[in-house]
PDB file of C-alpha atoms in Angstrom:
ATOM      1  CA  MET A 429      19.474 -29.601 116.689  1.00 47.00           C
ATOM      2  CA  ASN A 430      21.051 -30.155 120.006  1.00 54.00           C
ATOM      3  CA  LYS A 431      19.527 -28.049 122.641  1.00 81.00           C
ATOM      4  CA  ASP A 432      22.465 -28.201 124.625  1.00 95.00           C
ATOM      5  CA  VAL A 433      25.510 -24.965 123.570  1.00 98.00           C
ATOM      6  CA  SER A 434      24.960 -22.002 122.402  1.00 98.00           C
ATOM      7  CA  ALA A 435      28.348 -20.412 120.467  1.00 98.00           C
ATOM      8  CA  VAL A 436      29.471 -16.323 121.864  1.00 98.00           C
ATOM      9  CA  VAL A 437      31.991 -15.335 119.021  1.00 98.00           C
ATOM     10  CA  PRO A 438      33.545 -11.548 120.111  1.00 96.00           C
ATOM     11  CA  THR A 439      34.899  -9.708 117.288  1.00 96.00           C
ATOM     12  CA  ILE A 440      36.852  -6.616 116.273  1.00 94.00           C
ATOM     13  CA  GLY A 441      36.357  -7.507 112.607  1.00 93.00           C
ATOM     14  CA  GLU A 442      39.300 -10.097 112.524  1.00 95.00           C
ATOM     15  CA  ALA A 443      39.193 -10.792 108.368  1.00 96.00           C
ATOM     16  CA  THR A 444      38.697 -14.255 109.420  1.00 97.00           C
ATOM     17  CA  LEU A 445      35.110 -13.954 111.261  1.00 98.00           C
ATOM     18  CA  THR A 446      32.933 -15.182 107.792  1.00 98.00           C
ATOM     19  CA  ASP A 447      35.548 -18.585 108.506  1.00 98.00           C
ATOM     20  CA  SER A 448      34.881 -18.881 112.304  1.00 98.00           C
ATOM     21  CA  LEU A 449      30.911 -19.048 111.709  1.00 98.00           C
ATOM     22  CA  ALA A 450      30.914 -21.067 108.870  1.00 98.00           C
ATOM     23  CA  SER A 451      32.925 -23.529 110.765  1.00 98.00           C
ATOM     24  CA  LEU A 452      30.704 -23.357 113.469  1.00 98.00           C
ATOM     25  CA  GLU A 453      28.087 -23.943 111.101  1.00 97.00           C
ATOM     26  CA  ARG A 454      29.791 -26.978 110.022  1.00 97.00           C
ATOM     27  CA  GLN A 455      30.212 -28.882 113.906  1.00 97.00           C
ATOM     28  CA  SER A 456      28.910 -32.553 113.755  1.00 95.00           C
ATOM     29  CA  MET A 457      26.923 -31.565 116.779  1.00 95.00           C
ATOM     30  CA  GLU A 458      24.950 -28.767 115.572  1.00 95.00           C
ATOM     31  CA  LEU A 459      24.542 -25.593 118.346  1.00 97.00           C
ATOM     32  CA  ALA A 460      21.642 -23.737 119.264  1.00 97.00           C
ATOM     33  CA  GLU A 461      22.393 -20.464 118.819  1.00 96.00           C
ATOM     34  CA  ILE A 462      25.738 -18.593 117.616  1.00 98.00           C
ATOM     35  CA  HIS A 463      25.705 -14.757 118.887  1.00 98.00           C
ATOM     36  CA  VAL A 464      28.337 -12.628 117.535  1.00 98.00           C
ATOM     37  CA  VAL A 465      29.747  -9.808 119.508  1.00 97.00           C
ATOM     38  CA  ARG A 466      30.721  -6.910 117.792  1.00 96.00           C
ATOM     39  CA  ASP A 467      33.129  -4.240 118.571  1.00 94.00           C
ATOM     40  CA  VAL A 468      32.676  -4.077 122.911  1.00 94.00           C
ATOM     41  CA  HIS A 469      35.604  -3.386 124.259  1.00 91.00           C
ATOM     42  CA  PRO A 470      37.441  -5.245 126.457  1.00 92.00           C
ATOM     43  CA  PHE A 471      37.795  -8.977 125.914  1.00 92.00           C
ATOM     44  CA  PRO A 472      35.769  -9.295 129.188  1.00 94.00           C
ATOM     45  CA  ALA A 473      33.032  -7.122 128.443  1.00 95.00           C
ATOM     46  CA  ALA A 474      32.526  -8.278 124.606  1.00 95.00           C
ATOM     47  CA  MET A 475      32.332 -11.953 126.865  1.00 96.00           C
ATOM     48  CA  ASN A 476      29.745 -10.810 129.137  1.00 97.00           C
ATOM     49  CA  ARG A 477      27.609  -8.688 126.444  1.00 97.00           C
ATOM     50  CA  GLY A 478      27.462 -12.817 124.142  1.00 97.00           C
ATOM     51  CA  LEU A 479      26.709 -14.407 127.693  1.00 98.00           C
ATOM     52  CA  ALA A 480      23.758 -12.809 129.349  1.00 98.00           C
ATOM     53  CA  GLN A 481      22.378 -13.931 125.736  1.00 97.00           C
ATOM     54  CA  VAL A 482      23.071 -17.630 126.567  1.00 97.00           C
ATOM     55  CA  THR A 483      20.227 -19.680 127.435  1.00 96.00           C
ATOM     56  CA  THR A 484      21.310 -23.233 126.955  1.00 97.00           C
ATOM     57  CA  PRO A 485      23.241 -25.017 129.955  1.00 98.00           C
ATOM     58  CA  PHE A 486      26.571 -25.065 127.774  1.00 98.00           C
ATOM     59  CA  LEU A 487      28.234 -22.041 126.339  1.00 98.00           C
ATOM     60  CA  LEU A 488      31.257 -22.815 124.074  1.00 98.00           C
ATOM     61  CA  GLN A 489      33.937 -19.774 123.665  1.00 98.00           C
ATOM     62  CA  CYS A 490      35.195 -19.291 120.025  1.00 98.00           C
ATOM     63  CA  ASP A 491      37.309 -16.394 119.080  1.00 97.00           C
ATOM     64  CA  ALA A 492      36.619 -14.573 115.554  1.00 97.00           C
ATOM     65  CA  ASP A 493      39.885 -16.068 114.871  1.00 97.00           C
ATOM     66  CA  MET A 494      39.431 -19.685 115.343  1.00 98.00           C
ATOM     67  CA  ILE A 495      38.544 -21.921 112.428  1.00 98.00           C
ATOM     68  CA  LEU A 496      36.870 -25.434 114.159  1.00 98.00           C
ATOM     69  CA  HIS A 497      36.799 -28.575 113.099  1.00 96.00           C
ATOM     70  CA  PRO A 498      33.884 -30.272 113.268  1.00 96.00           C
ATOM     71  CA  ASP A 499      33.512 -32.060 115.880  1.00 95.00           C
ATOM     72  CA  CYS A 500      35.068 -29.958 118.438  1.00 97.00           C
ATOM     73  CA  VAL A 501      32.150 -29.071 120.376  1.00 97.00           C
ATOM     74  CA  GLU A 502      30.817 -33.207 119.985  1.00 96.00           C
ATOM     75  CA  THR A 503      35.016 -33.626 121.361  1.00 96.00           C
ATOM     76  CA  LEU A 504      34.491 -31.134 124.030  1.00 97.00           C
ATOM     77  CA  MET A 505      30.904 -32.344 125.587  1.00 97.00           C
ATOM     78  CA  CYS A 506      32.185 -35.508 125.468  1.00 96.00           C
ATOM     79  CA  ALA A 507      34.042 -34.492 128.281  1.00 96.00           C
ATOM     80  CA  MET A 508      31.686 -33.103 130.040  1.00 96.00           C
ATOM     81  CA  ASP A 509      29.513 -34.815 132.742  1.00 95.00           C
ATOM     82  CA  GLU A 510      28.256 -33.503 136.255  1.00 96.00           C
ATOM     83  CA  HIS A 511      31.047 -32.056 137.954  1.00 97.00           C
ATOM     84  CA  THR A 512      33.025 -30.467 134.794  1.00 98.00           C
ATOM     85  CA  GLY A 513      32.098 -27.060 134.724  1.00 98.00           C
ATOM     86  CA  VAL A 514      35.178 -25.941 131.684  1.00 98.00           C
ATOM     87  CA  SER A 515      36.566 -28.318 128.722  1.00 97.00           C
ATOM     88  CA  ILE A 516      39.686 -27.544 126.970  1.00 97.00           C
ATOM     89  CA  GLY A 517      40.654 -28.250 123.493  1.00 96.00           C
ATOM     90  CA  TYR A 518      43.589 -27.035 122.091  1.00 96.00           C
ATOM     91  CA  LEU A 519      43.975 -25.389 118.463  1.00 97.00           C
ATOM     92  CA  GLN A 520      46.889 -25.136 115.851  1.00 96.00           C
ATOM     93  CA  ASP A 521      48.777 -21.484 115.513  1.00 97.00           C
ATOM     94  CA  ASP A 522      51.256 -21.064 112.946  1.00 95.00           C
ATOM     95  CA  LEU A 523      53.739 -19.632 115.263  1.00 96.00           C
ATOM     96  CA  LEU A 524      53.476 -21.129 118.623  1.00 96.00           C
ATOM     97  CA  GLY A 525      52.376 -24.902 117.459  1.00 95.00           C
ATOM     98  CA  GLU A 526      49.262 -26.155 120.138  1.00 95.00           C
ATOM     99  CA  ILE A 527      47.972 -24.127 122.552  1.00 95.00           C
ATOM    100  CA  GLN A 528      45.252 -24.006 124.550  1.00 93.00           C
ATOM    101  CA  ALA A 529      42.851 -21.772 123.095  1.00 88.00           C
ATOM    102  CA  VAL A 530      38.667 -23.158 122.841  1.00 97.00           C
ATOM    103  CA  LYS A 531      36.675 -23.789 125.707  1.00 98.00           C
ATOM    104  CA  LEU A 532      33.230 -25.036 126.582  1.00 98.00           C
ATOM    105  CA  TYR A 533      31.983 -23.383 129.758  1.00 98.00           C
ATOM    106  CA  ARG A 534      29.275 -24.850 131.717  1.00 98.00           C
ATOM    107  CA  THR A 535      27.271 -21.792 131.469  1.00 98.00           C
ATOM    108  CA  GLN A 536      25.702 -21.367 134.954  1.00 97.00           C
ATOM    109  CA  CYS A 537      29.375 -21.274 136.196  1.00 97.00           C
ATOM    110  CA  LEU A 538      29.762 -17.976 134.108  1.00 97.00           C
ATOM    111  CA  LYS A 539      26.619 -16.505 135.512  1.00 96.00           C
ATOM    112  CA  GLN A 540      27.677 -17.042 139.051  1.00 96.00           C
ATOM    113  CA  ALA A 541      31.466 -15.678 138.462  1.00 95.00           C
ATOM    114  CA  PRO A 542      31.376 -13.801 135.409  1.00 96.00           C
ATOM    115  CA  PHE A 543      34.262 -12.291 133.161  1.00 94.00           C
ATOM    116  CA  GLN A 544      36.471  -9.440 134.782  1.00 93.00           C
ATOM    117  CA  ASN A 545      38.676  -7.427 133.703  1.00 93.00           C
ATOM    118  CA  ARG A 546      41.321  -8.485 134.234  1.00 92.00           C
ATOM    119  CA  ILE A 547      44.879  -9.373 132.030  1.00 90.00           C
ATOM    120  CA  ALA A 548      44.080 -12.780 132.960  1.00 90.00           C
ATOM    121  CA  THR A 549      40.849 -13.090 131.776  1.00 91.00           C
ATOM    122  CA  ASP A 550      40.739 -16.961 131.113  1.00 90.00           C
ATOM    123  CA  SER A 551      42.441 -18.681 133.762  1.00 92.00           C
ATOM    124  CA  ASP A 552      41.327 -15.951 136.532  1.00 93.00           C
ATOM    125  CA  GLY A 553      37.930 -17.572 135.374  1.00 94.00           C
ATOM    126  CA  ILE A 554      38.795 -20.839 135.147  1.00 94.00           C
ATOM    127  CA  GLU A 555      40.269 -20.208 138.841  1.00 95.00           C
ATOM    128  CA  ALA A 556      36.939 -19.201 139.638  1.00 96.00           C
ATOM    129  CA  ILE A 557      34.690 -21.895 138.909  1.00 96.00           C
ATOM    130  CA  VAL A 558      37.388 -24.408 140.580  1.00 95.00           C
ATOM    131  CA  ARG A 559      36.207 -22.509 143.669  1.00 96.00           C
ATOM    132  CA  GLN A 560      32.633 -23.391 142.043  1.00 96.00           C
ATOM    133  CA  ARG A 561      33.824 -27.580 143.197  1.00 96.00           C
ATOM    134  CA  PHE A 562      33.427 -27.597 139.511  1.00 97.00           C
ATOM    135  CA  GLN A 563      36.756 -29.838 138.093  1.00 97.00           C
ATOM    136  CA  ILE A 564      38.387 -29.058 134.370  1.00 97.00           C
ATOM    137  CA  ALA A 565      38.731 -31.328 131.329  1.00 96.00           C
ATOM    138  CA  PHE A 566      41.110 -31.379 128.322  1.00 96.00           C
ATOM    139  CA  ALA A 567      39.093 -32.751 125.434  1.00 96.00           C
ATOM    140  CA  ALA A 568      40.579 -35.432 123.556  1.00 92.00           C
ATOM    141  CA  ARG A 569      38.915 -37.601 120.457  1.00 90.00           C
ATOM    142  CA  ARG A 570      38.886 -41.238 121.486  1.00 79.00           C
ATOM    143  CA  GLU A 571      40.910 -40.953 117.908  1.00 72.00           C
ATOM    144  CA  HIS A 572      43.902 -39.658 116.588  1.00 67.00           C
ATOM    145  CA  HIS A 573      42.911 -37.558 113.496  1.00 62.00           C
ATOM    146  CA  GLU A 574      45.106 -38.243 110.205  1.00 67.00           C
ATOM    147  CA  ASP A 575      46.754 -34.638 110.332  1.00 70.00           C
ATOM    148  CA  TYR A 576      46.717 -33.735 114.297  1.00 72.00           C
ATOM    149  CA  SER A 577      46.849 -34.651 117.725  1.00 82.00           C
ATOM    150  CA  ALA A 578      44.006 -36.008 119.201  1.00 87.00           C
ATOM    151  CA  ASP A 579      43.500 -32.680 121.356  1.00 90.00           C
ATOM    152  CA  VAL A 580      44.117 -30.305 118.788  1.00 95.00           C
ATOM    153  CA  LEU A 581      40.603 -29.447 117.643  1.00 96.00           C
ATOM    154  CA  GLY A 582      41.781 -27.150 114.991  1.00 96.00           C
ATOM    155  CA  HIS A 583      43.398 -24.134 114.062  1.00 97.00           C
ATOM    156  CA  HIS A 584      43.770 -20.408 115.514  1.00 97.00           C
ATOM    157  CA  ARG A 585      44.271 -18.170 112.345  1.00 97.00           C
ATOM    158  CA  PRO A 586      45.279 -13.949 113.752  1.00 96.00           C
ATOM    159  CA  ASN A 587      46.616 -11.442 111.608  1.00 96.00           C
ATOM    160  CA  TYR A 588      50.038 -12.620 111.982  1.00 97.00           C
ATOM    161  CA  ASP A 589      51.133 -10.917 108.897  1.00 96.00           C
ATOM    162  CA  ASP A 590      50.136  -7.383 110.785  1.00 95.00           C
ATOM    163  CA  PRO A 591      53.730  -6.484 112.959  1.00 94.00           C
ATOM    164  CA  VAL A 592      51.930  -4.426 114.432  1.00 94.00           C
ATOM    165  CA  TYR A 593      48.915  -6.612 115.649  1.00 94.00           C
ATOM    166  CA  VAL A 594      52.366  -9.666 116.091  1.00 96.00           C
ATOM    167  CA  PHE A 595      54.038  -6.755 118.512  1.00 95.00           C
ATOM    168  CA  GLY A 596      51.066  -6.240 120.920  1.00 94.00           C
ATOM    169  CA  LYS A 597      49.654  -9.822 120.991  1.00 94.00           C
ATOM    170  CA  PHE A 598      52.937 -10.822 122.103  1.00 96.00           C
ATOM    171  CA  SER A 599      53.419  -7.576 124.821  1.00 95.00           C
ATOM    172  CA  VAL A 600      50.472  -9.386 126.029  1.00 94.00           C
ATOM    173  CA  MET A 601      51.301 -12.274 126.506  1.00 95.00           C
ATOM    174  CA  GLY A 602      54.512 -11.414 127.996  1.00 95.00           C
ATOM    175  CA  SER A 603      52.091  -9.337 130.864  1.00 94.00           C
ATOM    176  CA  ILE A 604      49.526 -12.539 131.085  1.00 93.00           C
ATOM    177  CA  VAL A 605      52.378 -14.544 131.688  1.00 94.00           C
ATOM    178  CA  ARG A 606      54.411 -12.179 133.942  1.00 94.00           C
ATOM    179  CA  ASN A 607      50.652 -12.023 135.580  1.00 92.00           C
ATOM    180  CA  ARG A 608      50.259 -15.443 136.968  1.00 92.00           C
ATOM    181  CA  GLY A 609      53.981 -15.563 137.705  1.00 92.00           C
ATOM    182  CA  SER A 610      54.343 -19.471 135.497  1.00 92.00           C
ATOM    183  CA  TYR A 611      58.293 -19.532 134.949  1.00 94.00           C
ATOM    184  CA  ARG A 612      57.730 -21.898 132.916  1.00 94.00           C
ATOM    185  CA  GLU A 613      54.680 -20.461 130.704  1.00 95.00           C
ATOM    186  CA  TYR A 614      57.550 -18.206 129.680  1.00 96.00           C
ATOM    187  CA  LEU A 615      60.070 -20.968 129.025  1.00 95.00           C
ATOM    188  CA  GLY A 616      57.245 -22.882 127.037  1.00 96.00           C
ATOM    189  CA  VAL A 617      56.311 -19.711 124.544  1.00 97.00           C
ATOM    190  CA  LEU A 618      60.174 -18.375 123.948  1.00 96.00           C
ATOM    191  CA  GLY A 619      61.206 -22.407 123.005  1.00 96.00           C
ATOM    192  CA  ALA A 620      58.117 -22.771 120.457  1.00 97.00           C
ATOM    193  CA  LEU A 621      59.007 -19.158 119.581  1.00 97.00           C
ATOM    194  CA  LYS A 622      62.388 -19.906 119.270  1.00 97.00           C
ATOM    195  CA  ARG A 623      61.479 -23.208 117.353  1.00 96.00           C
ATOM    196  CA  SER A 624      59.464 -21.863 114.849  1.00 96.00           C
ATOM    197  CA  GLY A 625      59.773 -21.048 111.146  1.00 93.00           C
ATOM    198  CA  HIS A 626      57.701 -17.811 110.820  1.00 96.00           C
ATOM    199  CA  ALA A 627      58.260 -14.675 109.529  1.00 94.00           C
ATOM    200  CA  MET A 628      57.947 -13.398 112.136  1.00 95.00           C
ATOM    201  CA  ALA A 629      59.167 -14.934 114.771  1.00 96.00           C
ATOM    202  CA  ASP A 630      62.199 -12.729 115.401  1.00 94.00           C
ATOM    203  CA  LEU A 631      59.050  -9.700 116.566  1.00 94.00           C
ATOM    204  CA  ALA A 632      57.501 -11.720 118.395  1.00 97.00           C
ATOM    205  CA  ILE A 633      60.003 -13.343 120.796  1.00 97.00           C
ATOM    206  CA  THR A 634      60.986  -9.790 120.930  1.00 96.00           C
ATOM    207  CA  ALA A 635      56.968  -8.430 121.796  1.00 96.00           C
ATOM    208  CA  PHE A 636      57.057 -11.289 124.297  1.00 97.00           C
ATOM    209  CA  CYS A 637      60.525 -10.697 126.122  1.00 96.00           C
ATOM    210  CA  GLN A 638      59.732  -6.915 126.487  1.00 95.00           C
ATOM    211  CA  GLY A 639      55.351  -7.790 127.900  1.00 94.00           C
ATOM    212  CA  LEU A 640      56.850  -9.604 131.000  1.00 95.00           C
ATOM    213  CA  PHE A 641      58.305  -6.440 132.522  1.00 95.00           C
ATOM    214  CA  GLN A 642      55.164  -4.755 131.420  1.00 90.00           C
ATOM    215  CA  ASP A 643      52.791  -4.940 135.203  1.00 90.00           C
ATOM    216  CA  LYS A 644      49.776  -4.771 133.136  1.00 88.00           C
ATOM    217  CA  ARG A 645      45.966  -5.801 135.335  1.00 86.00           C
ATOM    218  CA  GLN A 646      43.604  -5.152 132.672  1.00 86.00           C
ATOM    219  CA  SER A 647      42.537  -7.143 129.678  1.00 82.00           C
ATOM    220  CA  GLU A 648      42.412  -5.460 126.096  1.00 69.00           C
ATOM    221  CA  HIS A 649      40.919  -6.667 123.035  1.00 65.00           C
ATOM    222  CA  LYS A 650      40.695  -4.048 120.575  1.00 71.00           C
ATOM    223  CA  PRO A 651      43.233  -3.641 117.485  1.00 81.00           C
ATOM    224  CA  PHE A 652      46.731  -2.881 118.308  1.00 89.00           C
ATOM    225  CA  GLU A 653      48.603   0.359 117.777  1.00 88.00           C
ATOM    226  CA  GLU A 654      52.121   0.868 116.376  1.00 91.00           C
ATOM    227  CA  THR A 655      54.098   1.946 119.285  1.00 91.00           C
ATOM    228  CA  SER A 656      58.026   3.507 118.828  1.00 92.00           C
ATOM    229  CA  GLU A 657      58.639   0.639 120.525  1.00 92.00           C
ATOM    230  CA  SER A 658      57.492  -2.265 117.187  1.00 89.00           C
ATOM    231  CA  ARG A 659      58.789   1.073 114.888  1.00 90.00           C
ATOM    232  CA  PHE A 660      62.050   0.926 116.383  1.00 90.00           C
ATOM    233  CA  PHE A 661      62.673  -2.903 116.004  1.00 88.00           C
ATOM    234  CA  GLN A 662      60.486  -2.952 112.627  1.00 85.00           C
ATOM    235  CA  THR A 663      63.291   0.029 111.099  1.00 86.00           C
ATOM    236  CA  PHE A 664      66.296  -2.924 113.019  1.00 84.00           C
ATOM    237  CA  SER A 665      65.648  -5.155 111.851  1.00 82.00           C
ATOM    238  CA  ALA A 666      64.890  -3.491 108.448  1.00 79.00           C
ATOM    239  CA  CYS A 667      68.510  -3.071 108.373  1.00 74.00           C
ATOM    240  CA  ALA A 668      69.890  -6.022 108.232  1.00 65.00           C
ATOM    241  CA  GLY A 669      72.805  -7.073 106.100  1.00 61.00           C
ATOM    242  CA  ASN A 670      73.920  -2.786 106.492  1.00 62.00           C
ATOM    243  CA  GLY A 671      74.549  -3.095 109.289  1.00 66.00           C
ATOM    244  CA  HIS A 672      77.981  -3.487 111.259  1.00 73.00           C
ATOM    245  CA  ASP A 673      78.795  -7.764 111.736  1.00 76.00           C
ATOM    246  CA  LEU A 674      82.924  -8.050 112.408  1.00 78.00           C
ATOM    247  CA  PHE A 675      82.680  -7.761 115.899  1.00 79.00           C
ATOM    248  CA  ALA A 676      79.965  -9.665 116.406  1.00 78.00           C
ATOM    249  CA  ILE A 677      79.083 -10.991 119.987  1.00 82.00           C
ATOM    250  CA  THR A 678      79.134 -14.826 118.490  1.00 84.00           C
ATOM    251  CA  ARG A 679      79.607 -16.440 115.709  1.00 80.00           C
ATOM    252  CA  LEU A 680      77.344 -15.227 113.003  1.00 79.00           C
ATOM    253  CA  PRO A 681      75.753 -18.193 110.358  1.00 81.00           C
ATOM    254  CA  ASP A 682      76.787 -17.470 106.880  1.00 78.00           C
ATOM    255  CA  TYR A 683      78.902 -14.660 107.841  1.00 77.00           C
ATOM    256  CA  GLU A 684      82.131 -13.861 105.105  1.00 80.00           C
ATOM    257  CA  ARG A 685      84.098 -12.046 108.212  1.00 82.00           C
ATOM    258  CA  GLU A 686      87.007 -11.852 105.347  1.00 84.00           C
ATOM    259  CA  GLU A 687      84.543  -9.837 103.129  1.00 82.00           C
ATOM    260  CA  ASP A 688      83.513  -7.314 105.860  1.00 79.00           C
ATOM    261  CA  LEU A 689      87.100  -7.241 106.346  1.00 84.00           C
ATOM    262  CA  ALA A 690      87.952  -5.988 102.873  1.00 84.00           C
ATOM    263  CA  LYS A 691      85.442  -3.881 103.057  1.00 79.00           C
ATOM    264  CA  LEU A 692      86.688  -2.440 106.212  1.00 78.00           C
ATOM    265  CA  HIS A 693      89.857  -1.569 105.169  1.00 83.00           C
ATOM    266  CA  SER A 694      89.161   0.129 101.799  1.00 82.00           C
ATOM    267  CA  SER A 695      86.601   2.393 103.478  1.00 75.00           C
ATOM    268  CA  PHE A 696      89.839   3.786 105.913  1.00 74.00           C
ATOM    269  CA  ASP A 697      92.601   3.254 102.532  1.00 69.00           C
ATOM    270  CA  GLY A 698      89.944   5.326 100.568  1.00 56.00           C
TER     271      GLY A 698
END
């Protein structure tokens, strides 16, 4: 058993928790401890609850919707040296493609600067590690996986079947990007969603852009609730094909203008 790494798994009841824990049990580098933190809000408080239980030199943050490849921890550890405070791996996300997600921290860095209740919790925490004069590393396998690039270390599988979740998650993501002041990140997320073939991509784009105009400062980690905005968009999107498209601003794909004209004329003739 590797005595160096413990995992902290914050959860608010995700259906993927069992699969996430199973992926931790299958790691090629066996973990010393796995600490599951249930129903603690907000997210920084959940991570700090787990941090208080960790006695190993390194802490793996594995959210309950992360399903890690068997070599994930080993790959993250290979990126660690005496100067590294955190190593980061990418995960494959159904809506966004490859995302920065799974992180292995030097525990002493987090003990000195625990997670703060801020909207951009992870990036703010990593900046605190850099201020301690530790470096950041991005982890990659020495050899490419047959299905993924070398730095993709697992899957991110949130509940993208739930429109309320999607709207809430991407609204918060827009606020995070605003907080970080990164226009390039904004364009990156927007581009990934535009390229996505996922059924929830349009909803995610709308929520993400709405979140950009919300000046949120603190972290959220609780089940999302339906809002008037998410209800409106679901109602609006359900009207596809029933609205008046004849005078659409842009040329609509696969749109039969003559058919719509005939319907319009017949309504007046009647």
